[in-house]
Amino acid sequence: MSNLSNTGVVVSVRGSVVDIRFDGDLPPIHSVLRAGQEERIIIEVLAQHDAHHVRGIALTPTQGLARGTVVRDTGGPLKAPAGKELLSRMFDVFGNTIDRKAAVSDVQWRSVHHAPPPLARRSTKSEIFETGIKIIDVLMPLERGGKAGLFGGAGVGKTVLLTEMIHNMIGNQQGVSIFCGIGERCREGEELYRDMKEAGVLPNMVMVFGQMNEPPGARFRVGHVALTMAEYFRDDEHRDVLLLIDNIFRFIQAGMEISGLMGQMPSRLGYQPTMGTELSGLEERIANTDTGAITSIQAVYVPADDFTDPAAVHTFSHLSASIVLSRKRAGEGLYPAIDPLQSSSKMATPGIVGERHYRLAQEIRHTLAQYAELKDIIAMLGLEQLAPEDRNVVARARHLERFFTQPFFTTEQFTGLKGKLVSLEDALDGCERILRDDFKDYPENSLYMIGTIDEAKEKIKPETKLQPEIEHVADTHAS
């Protein structure tokens, strides 16, 4: 309940850190305090220093805040809206709409601080989360209720891949998608909103943004707000949720800024000493229960491409699959530009995906790895100098690489190619037939940007029809 009588006074302001004196009851940790004109400045209590002083971090800019300013204790923590009205809308960390439409009315407001679901309520069976994207489903299957990391630089297709997964999730599984932008550029948020609208996936989607220019407190809490919304759809509506976080590194970065401002002693490389706890508090809430699942795909920025960086190490420990995007493959036009040899998944075991799928995935990796080793020889001596068996390996690998490309629904307007959703069974069938050399005589481009393997036959039908006519013309000339 709102505690109107409990007011305090600002005693010091240092950037986002505010110290406040209360003569009455001290507000508990995580309480939200309001100050300034029209109570626009919002502060979250993070420490109680003595019987009369608390230290908080401002979630909004602190311009105009001065010593002696009266601060009101709202009597509760930061809250996020929960309800059906959230769909197709865009929010900030306080649950205000930022899409220039009317505010949401018919919603409940829930605390953003929740414990993860108890073990008794968690689902123990490992299920595959099918994306309809061949290379992911075959080589690095995602876990329903699991967490997958998407590692990649700028311009290699992270957002396109996320957008496609949102499209497939909504079209295929009647789920809800929640996009959480942590430390996003405002341009990215605006572009994503427009892309989603054009792709027609907005009605089953919620977007939450904590932009780059906002104080660290807001960026640090926006992930908790998105998770509170996701938990509503999982626990109350019993729906599967796809939670996309872009970028989890910025969450750690915001925590690092807060820790420094609060005067905590930094640990290795300047990270906050509580980094592991903070990340676990967020990640452990992403789980599948007896009522539904929250499956998360998180974009991960790796500082200076150093995978031993504490931020990358801590993030890795929570992931059940990692998808690595490669600039080289994007340059070759092999989209989605996923590196099949660097990406991996804990789900790719015979006990979970089955013996046949596991065996095929291993054989595909082996073929692609052999091709990677032979590339240097081919570059120096040419394909003709290879042994016949090696030449077959190269042909198979190149056919597989092209079969793993796929036209996306979300890029139809750019490529002019109709998007394709491919079931796991069709994808496995195609890979098996390529490894059996069924498509040995087919040109490589017949497998490029197709859905199921049978489309390759459709692609070269006109050419085969021309063949007898050409032979007939040659015969008449000879006679």
PDB file of C-alpha atoms in Angstrom, residues 133-141 329 338-343 348 353-375 392-405 423-437 453:
ATOM      1  CA  ILE A 133      15.178 -23.191 -39.560  1.00  0.00           C
ATOM      2  CA  LYS A 134      17.067 -26.200 -40.971  1.00  0.00           C
ATOM      3  CA  ILE A 135      20.624 -25.560 -39.751  1.00  0.00           C
ATOM      4  CA  ILE A 136      19.484 -24.788 -36.173  1.00  0.00           C
ATOM      5  CA  ASP A 137      17.072 -27.729 -35.838  1.00  0.00           C
ATOM      6  CA  VAL A 138      19.563 -30.248 -37.273  1.00  0.00           C
ATOM      7  CA  LEU A 139      22.921 -29.186 -35.792  1.00  0.00           C
ATOM      8  CA  MET A 140      22.154 -27.095 -32.688  1.00  0.00           C
ATOM      9  CA  PRO A 141      18.601 -27.935 -31.545  1.00  0.00           C
ATOM     10  CA  ARG A 329      29.646 -17.001 -44.354  1.00  0.00           C
ATOM     11  CA  ILE A 338      25.606 -19.595 -38.809  1.00  0.00           C
ATOM     12  CA  ASP A 339      28.997 -21.254 -38.363  1.00  0.00           C
ATOM     13  CA  PRO A 340      28.073 -24.960 -37.999  1.00  0.00           C
ATOM     14  CA  LEU A 341      31.428 -25.979 -36.494  1.00  0.00           C
ATOM     15  CA  GLN A 342      31.602 -23.309 -33.777  1.00  0.00           C
ATOM     16  CA  SER A 343      27.938 -23.556 -32.751  1.00  0.00           C
ATOM     17  CA  ALA A 348      22.282 -32.908 -29.397  1.00  0.00           C
ATOM     18  CA  VAL A 353      17.110 -36.117 -30.229  1.00  0.00           C
ATOM     19  CA  GLY A 354      17.210 -39.858 -30.997  1.00  0.00           C
ATOM     20  CA  GLU A 355      19.854 -42.107 -32.490  1.00  0.00           C
ATOM     21  CA  ARG A 356      19.240 -41.243 -36.165  1.00  0.00           C
ATOM     22  CA  HIS A 357      19.310 -37.452 -35.684  1.00  0.00           C
ATOM     23  CA  TYR A 358      22.449 -37.678 -33.520  1.00  0.00           C
ATOM     24  CA  ARG A 359      24.275 -39.895 -36.032  1.00  0.00           C
ATOM     25  CA  LEU A 360      23.349 -37.603 -38.937  1.00  0.00           C
ATOM     26  CA  ALA A 361      24.437 -34.459 -37.081  1.00  0.00           C
ATOM     27  CA  GLN A 362      27.818 -36.054 -36.265  1.00  0.00           C
ATOM     28  CA  GLU A 363      28.305 -37.127 -39.883  1.00  0.00           C
ATOM     29  CA  ILE A 364      27.418 -33.631 -41.166  1.00  0.00           C
ATOM     30  CA  ARG A 365      29.891 -32.006 -38.751  1.00  0.00           C
ATOM     31  CA  HIS A 366      32.580 -34.509 -39.751  1.00  0.00           C
ATOM     32  CA  THR A 367      32.025 -33.799 -43.476  1.00  0.00           C
ATOM     33  CA  LEU A 368      32.094 -30.013 -42.974  1.00  0.00           C
ATOM     34  CA  ALA A 369      35.223 -30.254 -40.782  1.00  0.00           C
ATOM     35  CA  GLN A 370      37.029 -32.322 -43.441  1.00  0.00           C
ATOM     36  CA  TYR A 371      36.064 -29.729 -46.069  1.00  0.00           C
ATOM     37  CA  ALA A 372      37.422 -26.921 -43.855  1.00  0.00           C
ATOM     38  CA  GLU A 373      40.779 -28.773 -43.662  1.00  0.00           C
ATOM     39  CA  LEU A 374      40.892 -29.328 -47.438  1.00  0.00           C
ATOM     40  CA  LYS A 375      40.163 -25.678 -48.279  1.00  0.00           C
ATOM     41  CA  ASN A 392      33.405 -36.494 -52.949  1.00  0.00           C
ATOM     42  CA  VAL A 393      33.712 -35.054 -49.412  1.00  0.00           C
ATOM     43  CA  VAL A 394      34.071 -31.519 -50.864  1.00  0.00           C
ATOM     44  CA  ALA A 395      31.034 -32.029 -53.131  1.00  0.00           C
ATOM     45  CA  ARG A 396      28.933 -33.310 -50.212  1.00  0.00           C
ATOM     46  CA  ALA A 397      30.032 -30.469 -47.920  1.00  0.00           C
ATOM     47  CA  ARG A 398      29.266 -27.798 -50.534  1.00  0.00           C
ATOM     48  CA  HIS A 399      25.854 -29.346 -51.197  1.00  0.00           C
ATOM     49  CA  LEU A 400      25.140 -29.411 -47.445  1.00  0.00           C
ATOM     50  CA  GLU A 401      26.228 -25.764 -47.023  1.00  0.00           C
ATOM     51  CA  ARG A 402      23.819 -24.702 -49.749  1.00  0.00           C
ATOM     52  CA  PHE A 403      21.004 -26.896 -48.442  1.00  0.00           C
ATOM     53  CA  PHE A 404      21.393 -25.189 -45.038  1.00  0.00           C
ATOM     54  CA  THR A 405      20.561 -21.796 -46.584  1.00  0.00           C
ATOM     55  CA  SER A 423      10.032 -29.417 -40.400  1.00  0.00           C
ATOM     56  CA  LEU A 424      12.843 -31.286 -38.615  1.00  0.00           C
ATOM     57  CA  GLU A 425      11.890 -34.530 -40.390  1.00  0.00           C
ATOM     58  CA  ASP A 426      12.208 -32.901 -43.843  1.00  0.00           C
ATOM     59  CA  ALA A 427      15.527 -31.274 -42.913  1.00  0.00           C
ATOM     60  CA  LEU A 428      16.991 -34.584 -41.664  1.00  0.00           C
ATOM     61  CA  ASP A 429      15.703 -36.405 -44.739  1.00  0.00           C
ATOM     62  CA  GLY A 430      17.422 -33.869 -47.023  1.00  0.00           C
ATOM     63  CA  CYS A 431      20.755 -34.150 -45.177  1.00  0.00           C
ATOM     64  CA  GLU A 432      20.627 -37.944 -45.241  1.00  0.00           C
ATOM     65  CA  ARG A 433      20.028 -38.020 -48.994  1.00  0.00           C
ATOM     66  CA  ILE A 434      22.889 -35.571 -49.660  1.00  0.00           C
ATOM     67  CA  LEU A 435      25.269 -37.703 -47.554  1.00  0.00           C
ATOM     68  CA  ARG A 436      24.097 -40.783 -49.519  1.00  0.00           C
ATOM     69  CA  ASP A 437      25.144 -38.969 -52.726  1.00  0.00           C
ATOM     70  CA  ILE A 453      15.165 -31.219 -50.634  1.00  0.00           C
TER      71      ILE A 453
END
